Coordinates of C-alpha atoms in Angstrom, one line a residue:
M1 CA 8.9 25.7 -14.8
L2 CA 10.6 23.4 -16.9
A3 CA 8.9 20.2 -18.3
F4 CA 10.5 17.0 -17.3
S5 CA 7.9 14.5 -18.9
V6 CA 9.1 13.0 -22.2
I7 CA 6.6 11.2 -24.3
H8 CA 7.5 8.0 -25.4
W9 CA 6.6 8.4 -29.1
A10 CA 8.6 11.5 -29.5
R11 CA 11.6 11.5 -32.1
P12 CA 14.7 9.7 -30.4
F13 CA 17.0 12.7 -31.1
R14 CA 14.7 15.1 -29.4
E15 CA 14.1 12.8 -26.4
A16 CA 18.1 12.0 -26.0
A17 CA 18.7 15.7 -26.3
L18 CA 16.1 16.7 -23.8
S19 CA 16.9 14.3 -21.3
S20 CA 20.6 15.0 -21.4
L21 CA 19.9 18.9 -21.1
L22 CA 17.7 18.1 -18.0
V23 CA 20.0 15.9 -16.2
L24 CA 22.8 18.2 -16.7
A25 CA 20.7 21.7 -16.0
A26 CA 18.6 20.2 -13.0
P27 CA 21.6 20.3 -10.4
L28 CA 22.6 23.8 -11.3
L29 CA 19.0 25.1 -11.3
W30 CA 18.6 23.5 -7.9
A31 CA 21.8 24.8 -6.5
T32 CA 21.0 28.4 -7.7
G33 CA 17.5 28.1 -6.5
A34 CA 16.0 28.9 -9.6
A35 CA 14.0 25.5 -10.0
P36 CA 12.9 22.8 -7.4
P37 CA 14.5 19.1 -8.1
P38 CA 12.7 17.1 -10.1
L39 CA 10.6 14.2 -8.7
S40 CA 11.1 10.6 -9.6
L41 CA 8.6 7.9 -8.9
R42 CA 11.0 6.2 -6.7
E43 CA 11.4 9.2 -4.5
A44 CA 7.5 9.9 -4.6
Q45 CA 6.9 6.5 -3.1
Q46 CA 9.7 6.9 -0.4
L47 CA 8.2 10.2 0.6
A48 CA 4.7 8.7 0.9
V49 CA 6.0 5.9 2.7
Q50 CA 7.8 8.3 5.5
H51 CA 4.8 10.3 5.9
S52 CA 2.1 7.3 6.0
R53 CA 0.2 7.5 9.5
Q54 CA -1.3 4.0 8.5
L55 CA 2.5 2.4 8.6
Q56 CA 3.1 3.8 11.7
A57 CA -0.2 2.6 13.0
Q58 CA 0.6 -1.1 12.1
D59 CA 4.1 -0.5 13.6
A60 CA 2.6 0.2 16.8
L61 CA 0.2 -2.8 16.6
T62 CA 3.3 -5.0 16.1
R63 CA 5.1 -3.8 18.9
S64 CA 1.8 -4.1 21.1
A65 CA 1.4 -7.5 20.2
R66 CA 5.3 -8.5 20.8
D67 CA 5.1 -6.8 24.1
M68 CA 1.9 -8.7 25.1
A69 CA 3.5 -12.1 24.0
V70 CA 6.5 -11.5 26.5
S71 CA 3.9 -10.8 29.3
A72 CA 1.7 -13.6 28.6
G73 CA 4.9 -16.3 28.9
Q74 CA 5.3 -15.0 32.4
L75 CA 4.0 -16.6 35.7
P76 CA 0.7 -14.6 37.1
D77 CA 1.5 -12.2 39.9
P78 CA 1.7 -14.2 43.3
V79 CA -1.2 -13.0 45.5
L80 CA -0.5 -11.6 49.2
K81 CA -3.2 -12.4 51.7
L82 CA -3.8 -10.7 55.1
G83 CA -6.2 -11.4 57.6
V84 CA -7.7 -12.3 61.2
D85 CA -9.3 -15.7 62.0
N86 CA -11.3 -16.2 64.8
L87 CA -11.7 -12.9 66.4
P88 CA -14.2 -13.0 69.4
L89 CA -17.3 -10.7 69.3
S90 CA -18.3 -11.2 72.9
G91 CA -17.0 -12.4 76.4
P92 CA -13.8 -11.3 78.1
A93 CA -11.7 -11.5 75.2
Q94 CA -14.2 -9.4 72.8
L95 CA -12.1 -8.1 69.7
S96 CA -8.8 -9.4 71.5
L97 CA -6.1 -10.7 68.9
T98 CA -4.2 -12.4 71.5
Q99 CA -6.4 -13.5 74.8
D100 CA -8.4 -16.3 72.8
F101 CA -6.3 -19.4 71.7
M102 CA -8.3 -19.6 68.5
T103 CA -7.5 -16.1 67.3
M104 CA -4.9 -15.9 64.8
R105 CA -3.5 -13.0 62.7
R106 CA -2.8 -14.4 59.2
I107 CA -0.3 -13.4 56.3
G108 CA 0.1 -15.6 53.3
L109 CA 1.2 -16.1 49.7
M110 CA -0.5 -17.6 46.9
Q111 CA 1.1 -18.3 43.6
E112 CA -0.9 -19.8 40.5
L113 CA 1.2 -22.2 38.5
P114 CA 0.0 -22.6 34.9
R115 CA 1.7 -25.1 32.9
T116 CA 4.6 -24.1 30.9
E117 CA 2.9 -25.2 27.9
K118 CA -0.2 -23.1 28.5
R119 CA 2.1 -19.9 29.0
Q120 CA 4.2 -20.9 25.8
L121 CA 1.0 -21.1 23.9
K122 CA -0.6 -17.9 25.1
A123 CA 2.7 -16.1 24.3
E124 CA 2.6 -17.5 20.7
R125 CA -0.9 -16.4 20.3
F126 CA 0.4 -13.1 20.7
E127 CA 2.9 -13.7 18.4
R128 CA 0.6 -14.8 15.7
D129 CA -1.3 -11.3 16.2
A130 CA 2.3 -9.5 15.8
E131 CA 2.8 -11.6 12.6
R132 CA -0.8 -10.8 11.5
A133 CA -0.1 -6.9 12.1
Q134 CA 3.2 -7.2 10.1
A135 CA 1.3 -8.7 7.3
Q136 CA -1.4 -6.1 7.3
R137 CA 1.6 -3.4 7.5
Q138 CA 3.1 -5.1 4.2
Q139 CA -0.4 -4.9 2.8
A140 CA -0.7 -1.3 3.7
L141 CA 2.8 -0.7 2.4
A142 CA 2.1 -2.1 -0.9
G143 CA -0.9 0.2 -1.1
V144 CA 0.8 3.2 -0.3
Q145 CA 3.4 2.5 -2.9
R146 CA 0.6 1.4 -5.5
D147 CA -1.4 4.6 -4.8
T148 CA 1.5 7.0 -4.9
A149 CA 2.4 5.3 -8.3
L150 CA -1.2 5.5 -9.8
A151 CA -1.0 9.3 -8.5
W152 CA 2.4 10.3 -10.3
L153 CA 1.5 8.4 -13.4
D154 CA -1.8 10.5 -13.7
R155 CA 0.3 13.7 -13.3
Y156 CA 3.0 12.5 -15.6
Y157 CA 0.5 11.7 -18.4
A158 CA -1.7 14.8 -17.9
L159 CA 1.6 16.9 -18.4
A160 CA 2.4 14.8 -21.5
L161 CA -1.0 15.3 -22.6
R162 CA -0.8 19.0 -22.2
T163 CA 2.3 19.1 -24.0
L164 CA 0.9 17.3 -27.1
L165 CA -2.1 19.7 -27.1
L166 CA 0.2 22.8 -26.9
Q167 CA 2.2 21.6 -29.7
Q168 CA -0.9 21.2 -31.9
Q169 CA -2.4 24.2 -30.7
E170 CA 0.4 26.5 -32.1
E171 CA 0.7 24.4 -35.2
T172 CA -3.0 24.8 -35.7
R173 CA -2.8 28.7 -34.6
L174 CA -0.2 29.1 -37.7
Q175 CA -2.3 27.2 -39.9
G176 CA -5.3 29.6 -39.1
H177 CA -3.1 32.9 -39.4
G178 CA -2.0 31.2 -42.8
A179 CA -5.8 30.6 -44.0
L180 CA -6.6 34.3 -43.2
I181 CA -3.6 35.8 -45.1
A182 CA -4.5 33.9 -47.9
F183 CA -8.4 34.8 -47.8
R184 CA -7.2 38.7 -47.5
E185 CA -5.3 38.1 -50.7
G186 CA -8.1 36.3 -52.4
K187 CA -6.3 33.2 -52.7
G188 CA -8.3 31.2 -50.0
A189 CA -12.1 30.9 -48.8
Q190 CA -13.7 32.4 -45.7
A191 CA -14.9 28.9 -44.7
D192 CA -11.1 28.0 -44.1
V193 CA -10.8 30.7 -41.8
F194 CA -13.9 29.6 -39.7
A195 CA -12.8 26.2 -39.7
A196 CA -9.3 27.0 -38.5
R197 CA -10.8 29.0 -35.7
T198 CA -13.2 26.0 -34.8
A199 CA -10.2 23.6 -34.6
L200 CA -8.4 26.0 -32.5
L201 CA -11.2 26.5 -30.1
E202 CA -11.7 22.6 -29.8
I203 CA -8.2 22.4 -28.8
E204 CA -8.4 25.2 -26.3
D205 CA -11.5 23.3 -24.8
R206 CA -9.4 20.0 -24.4
L207 CA -6.4 21.8 -22.8
S208 CA -9.0 23.2 -20.2
Q209 CA -10.2 19.6 -19.5
V210 CA -6.4 18.4 -19.2
D211 CA -5.5 21.2 -16.9
S212 CA -8.4 20.3 -14.6
Q213 CA -7.0 16.7 -14.8
A214 CA -3.6 17.9 -13.9
R215 CA -4.9 19.8 -11.1
N216 CA -6.6 16.9 -9.7
A217 CA -3.5 14.6 -10.5
D218 CA -1.6 17.3 -8.1
L219 CA -4.0 17.2 -5.3
M220 CA -3.7 13.3 -5.4
L221 CA -0.1 13.3 -5.6
M222 CA -0.1 16.0 -2.6
R223 CA -2.0 13.5 -0.5
W224 CA 0.7 11.2 -0.4
T225 CA 4.0 13.2 -0.7
G226 CA 2.9 16.6 0.8
T227 CA 4.0 19.9 -0.4
Q228 CA 6.9 17.8 -2.6
A229 CA 3.9 17.2 -5.1
N230 CA 4.5 20.6 -7.0
R231 CA 7.8 19.6 -8.0
P232 CA 8.4 18.6 -11.7
L233 CA 8.5 15.1 -12.7
W234 CA 11.5 13.2 -13.8
G235 CA 12.0 10.0 -15.5
T236 CA 9.9 7.5 -17.5
P237 CA 7.9 4.8 -16.1
D238 CA 9.0 1.1 -16.6
W239 CA 5.3 0.3 -17.7
Q240 CA 6.5 -2.4 -20.3
N241 CA 8.1 -4.7 -17.6
T242 CA 6.5 -6.2 -14.1
V243 CA 8.5 -8.1 -11.4
L244 CA 5.1 -10.6 -11.6
E245 CA 5.3 -11.3 -15.5
G246 CA 8.3 -13.9 -15.0
R247 CA 7.3 -15.7 -11.7
F248 CA 3.8 -16.0 -11.5
S249 CA 2.6 -19.1 -9.4
T250 CA 0.2 -20.2 -7.0
E251 CA 2.8 -20.5 -4.3
E252 CA 4.3 -17.2 -5.3
L253 CA 0.7 -15.3 -4.7
R254 CA 0.7 -16.9 -1.1
Q255 CA 3.5 -14.6 -0.3
H256 CA 1.3 -11.7 -1.4
P257 CA 0.2 -9.6 1.5
P258 CA -3.8 -10.0 1.4
L259 CA -3.2 -13.9 1.5
A260 CA -0.3 -13.6 3.9
V261 CA -2.8 -11.8 6.5
L262 CA -5.1 -14.8 6.0
A263 CA -2.4 -17.2 6.6
S264 CA -1.5 -15.6 9.8
Q265 CA -5.3 -15.8 10.9
V266 CA -4.9 -19.8 10.0
D267 CA -1.9 -19.9 12.3
A268 CA -3.7 -18.0 15.1
A269 CA -6.6 -20.5 15.0
E270 CA -4.4 -23.3 15.1
T271 CA -2.6 -21.6 18.3
E272 CA -6.1 -21.2 20.0
L273 CA -6.8 -24.7 19.1
R274 CA -3.8 -26.3 20.8
L275 CA -4.6 -24.0 23.7
A276 CA -8.1 -25.5 24.0
Q277 CA -6.4 -28.7 23.8
A278 CA -4.0 -27.9 26.6
N279 CA -6.7 -26.5 28.9
T280 CA -8.1 -30.0 29.4
K281 CA -5.3 -30.4 32.1
S282 CA -5.8 -28.3 35.0
D283 CA -3.4 -25.8 36.6
W284 CA -2.4 -25.8 40.0
A285 CA -2.0 -23.0 42.6
L286 CA 0.2 -23.1 46.0
E287 CA -0.6 -21.4 48.9
A288 CA 1.5 -21.1 52.3
T289 CA 0.1 -19.0 55.4
Y290 CA 1.8 -18.0 58.6
L291 CA -0.6 -17.8 61.5
Q292 CA 0.2 -15.7 64.5
R293 CA -1.5 -16.4 67.9
G294 CA -1.3 -14.6 71.3
P295 CA 1.9 -15.0 73.3
A296 CA 0.8 -18.0 75.1
Y297 CA 0.1 -19.8 72.1
A298 CA 2.1 -21.4 69.4
N299 CA 2.1 -19.9 66.1
M300 CA 1.2 -22.1 63.1
V301 CA 1.8 -22.7 59.1
S302 CA -0.6 -23.7 56.8
I303 CA 0.2 -25.0 53.4
G304 CA -2.2 -25.8 50.5
V305 CA -2.5 -26.9 47.0
S306 CA -5.7 -25.7 44.9
I307 CA -6.7 -28.0 41.7
P308 CA -9.6 -27.0 39.6
L309 CA -12.0 -30.1 39.1
Q310 CA -12.8 -30.4 35.5
W311 CA -15.9 -32.8 36.3
D312 CA -17.9 -31.6 33.1
Q313 CA -15.4 -31.7 30.4
K314 CA -18.0 -32.9 28.0
N315 CA -19.7 -29.7 28.2
R316 CA -16.9 -27.3 29.0
Q317 CA -13.3 -28.2 27.7
N318 CA -14.3 -30.3 24.8
R319 CA -17.1 -27.7 23.6
D320 CA -14.3 -25.4 23.4
I321 CA -12.2 -27.6 21.7
A322 CA -15.0 -28.1 19.2
A323 CA -15.4 -24.5 18.7
R324 CA -11.7 -23.8 18.3
L325 CA -11.9 -26.5 15.6
A326 CA -14.4 -25.0 13.6
Q327 CA -13.0 -21.7 13.6
L328 CA -9.8 -23.3 12.3
D329 CA -11.9 -25.1 9.4
E330 CA -13.4 -21.4 8.9
A331 CA -9.9 -19.8 8.7
R332 CA -8.6 -22.3 6.2
A333 CA -11.9 -22.1 4.0
N334 CA -11.4 -18.5 3.9
Q335 CA -8.1 -18.9 2.9
E336 CA -8.4 -21.0 0.2
D337 CA -11.5 -19.3 -1.2
A338 CA -9.4 -15.8 -1.2
L339 CA -6.6 -17.7 -2.8
Q340 CA -8.8 -18.8 -5.7
S341 CA -10.4 -15.5 -6.1
Y342 CA -7.1 -13.4 -5.8
E343 CA -5.5 -15.8 -8.5
A344 CA -8.2 -15.2 -10.9
E345 CA -8.1 -11.5 -10.2
V346 CA -4.3 -11.3 -10.8
R347 CA -4.5 -13.5 -13.8
T348 CA -7.1 -11.1 -15.2
L349 CA -4.9 -8.0 -14.4
L350 CA -1.8 -9.8 -16.0
N351 CA -4.1 -10.5 -19.2
D352 CA -5.4 -6.8 -19.5
W353 CA -1.9 -5.3 -19.0
Q354 CA -0.4 -7.6 -21.6
T355 CA -3.1 -6.8 -24.1
S356 CA -3.0 -3.2 -23.4
K357 CA 1.0 -3.3 -23.9
E358 CA 0.4 -5.2 -27.1
R359 CA -2.1 -2.4 -28.3
A360 CA 0.1 0.5 -27.1
R361 CA 3.1 -1.0 -29.2
R362 CA 0.7 -0.9 -32.2
Y363 CA -0.3 2.6 -31.7
S364 CA 3.2 3.9 -31.6
Q365 CA 4.7 1.6 -34.1
Q366 CA 1.9 1.8 -36.8
M367 CA -1.2 4.1 -36.0
V368 CA 0.6 7.2 -34.9
P369 CA 3.2 7.0 -38.0
A370 CA 0.1 6.5 -40.1
A371 CA -2.0 9.2 -39.0
S372 CA 1.0 11.8 -39.2
Q373 CA 1.6 10.7 -42.8
R374 CA -1.8 11.3 -43.7
S375 CA -1.6 14.6 -42.0
A376 CA 1.8 15.5 -43.8
A377 CA 0.4 14.5 -47.3
A378 CA -2.7 16.5 -46.8
L379 CA -0.8 19.5 -45.8
S380 CA 1.5 19.2 -48.9
S381 CA -1.3 18.9 -51.1
Y382 CA -2.7 22.0 -49.9
R383 CA 0.6 24.1 -50.1
V384 CA 0.7 23.4 -53.8
G385 CA -2.8 24.2 -54.5
K386 CA -4.2 20.5 -54.8
G387 CA -6.2 20.3 -51.5
D388 CA -8.1 22.5 -49.3
L389 CA -7.4 23.6 -45.7
A390 CA -10.5 21.5 -44.6
S391 CA -8.8 18.4 -45.6
V392 CA -5.7 19.6 -43.8
L393 CA -7.7 20.4 -40.4
A394 CA -9.5 17.0 -40.8
A395 CA -6.2 15.2 -41.1
R396 CA -4.5 17.1 -38.4
Q397 CA -7.6 16.2 -36.1
A398 CA -7.3 12.6 -36.7
E399 CA -3.8 12.7 -36.3
I400 CA -4.5 14.6 -32.6
D401 CA -7.0 12.0 -32.0
T402 CA -4.8 9.1 -32.8
R403 CA -2.1 10.7 -30.7
L404 CA -4.3 11.2 -27.7
Q405 CA -5.8 7.7 -27.9
A406 CA -2.2 6.2 -28.0
L407 CA -1.3 8.7 -25.3
A408 CA -4.6 7.5 -23.0
L409 CA -3.7 3.7 -23.9
E410 CA -0.3 4.3 -22.5
R411 CA -1.8 5.8 -19.3
E412 CA -4.2 3.0 -18.7
T413 CA -1.4 0.4 -19.5
A414 CA 1.0 2.3 -16.9
R415 CA -1.8 1.9 -14.2
L416 CA -2.3 -1.9 -14.8
W417 CA 1.6 -1.9 -14.5
A418 CA 1.2 -0.3 -11.2
R419 CA -1.4 -2.3 -9.8
L420 CA 0.4 -5.5 -11.1
N421 CA 4.0 -4.3 -9.8
Y422 CA 3.0 -3.5 -6.6
L423 CA 0.5 -6.2 -5.4
R424 CA 3.8 -6.8 -3.2
P425 CA 5.5 -4.0 -1.8
D426 CA 8.8 -3.1 -2.8
T427 CA 11.0 -3.7 0.5
A428 CA 13.6 -1.3 -0.6
I429 CA 11.1 1.6 -0.3
D430 CA 10.1 1.2 3.5
S431 CA 9.6 3.9 6.3
S432 CA 13.4 3.1 7.4
T433 CA 14.5 4.3 3.9
A434 CA 15.9 8.0 4.1
V435 CA 16.1 10.1 1.0
T436 CA 19.7 11.2 1.5
T437 CA 20.7 11.7 -1.8
P438 CA 19.0 14.3 -4.0
I439 CA 17.4 13.0 -7.2
T440 CA 19.5 15.2 -9.3
E441 CA 22.6 13.7 -8.0
K442 CA 21.3 10.3 -8.7
A443 CA 20.5 11.3 -12.2
A444 CA 24.2 12.8 -12.6
K445 CA 25.6 9.5 -11.6
G446 CA 23.3 7.5 -14.0
Q447 CA 21.3 6.0 -11.2
P448 CA 17.4 5.2 -11.5

């Protein structure tokens, strides 16, 4: 399998040459079936969104609420009434429907007439439920994109770390071979041979740990992208820039999904309060009944109106209004408290990312080159006989540790970037987005 991960601190000409080679070779390899197409971060997120059952559940919940809103805005179904009145149980007309003048066969229709305002408010209440479900979907979408990015980054840096260790392993193996030759020729000490072997074993142990981390990263990426997780990775994460850095404000934070969910709950509580206030006005019900008597008697029609009597508003309707008002106060208080907590959390996350980014730049531009220069100086001294192999291995070990620390710091910074960058979902990556253009074709066209 070709390695598509490029470590940011590699030499510029190597990175450019490798990137160009991969872009040119990937379409050919894919077309001939020699290797699967590479997987970019964006495509991984698209696949995760398409496969997410959680998003499908939220879509179904939204559709349900909107259908309920349409239903709640309609008049109640009319009620058909059938019956027999004043049927004799004794005497000459016993159980007769026509002989007694008071006996009537009855058929009627009753229609409740809730006020238009109430029906609109009931429909609005379900619309608020739909808005809350949609806000929850946005929250779930951001979570899917964020967690997929974290899994992709974990695999990306696990592969980068493995590449680094393999390079160091090969160099240490060559140094060990040279130490063995020098010892056999009487030009070196046996301790140098053992020191080289020990250094090699330490690198192999680290490789075992990294391989385990890579397998775990594969499993997590598979959880989001399915069988596509075993494809090689392509692209470099843009962890040094985030959409939040240039437009951070309290009003902007209110649009984030967790706070949008709470805002929809406040709207729902306001609707419930208006509905409770509207319930202080009684609804009417109309009823019309046709009564048929025996052939010797006249048929009749009855018309009536039913009006509930709100004789105890103080303990019924007014109590309902007070309860809804308290629920609205609760929703608003929860919203403001969540805003304060969320803003502090985001500011802390942004500060951690900026600090880590600065440290990563320091490692890349200063500490790693300094460690490399020390290692090169120790090796030069050893080659001219002015130093021992132990010093070379110690310098080499220090360089490895510095490079590993730099890579671990970059990984942590990238993870902070992912958590920041996907506080709000990328709406361009949604379940309606189809992956129709292979990533290799996009790369050939120069698209991200």
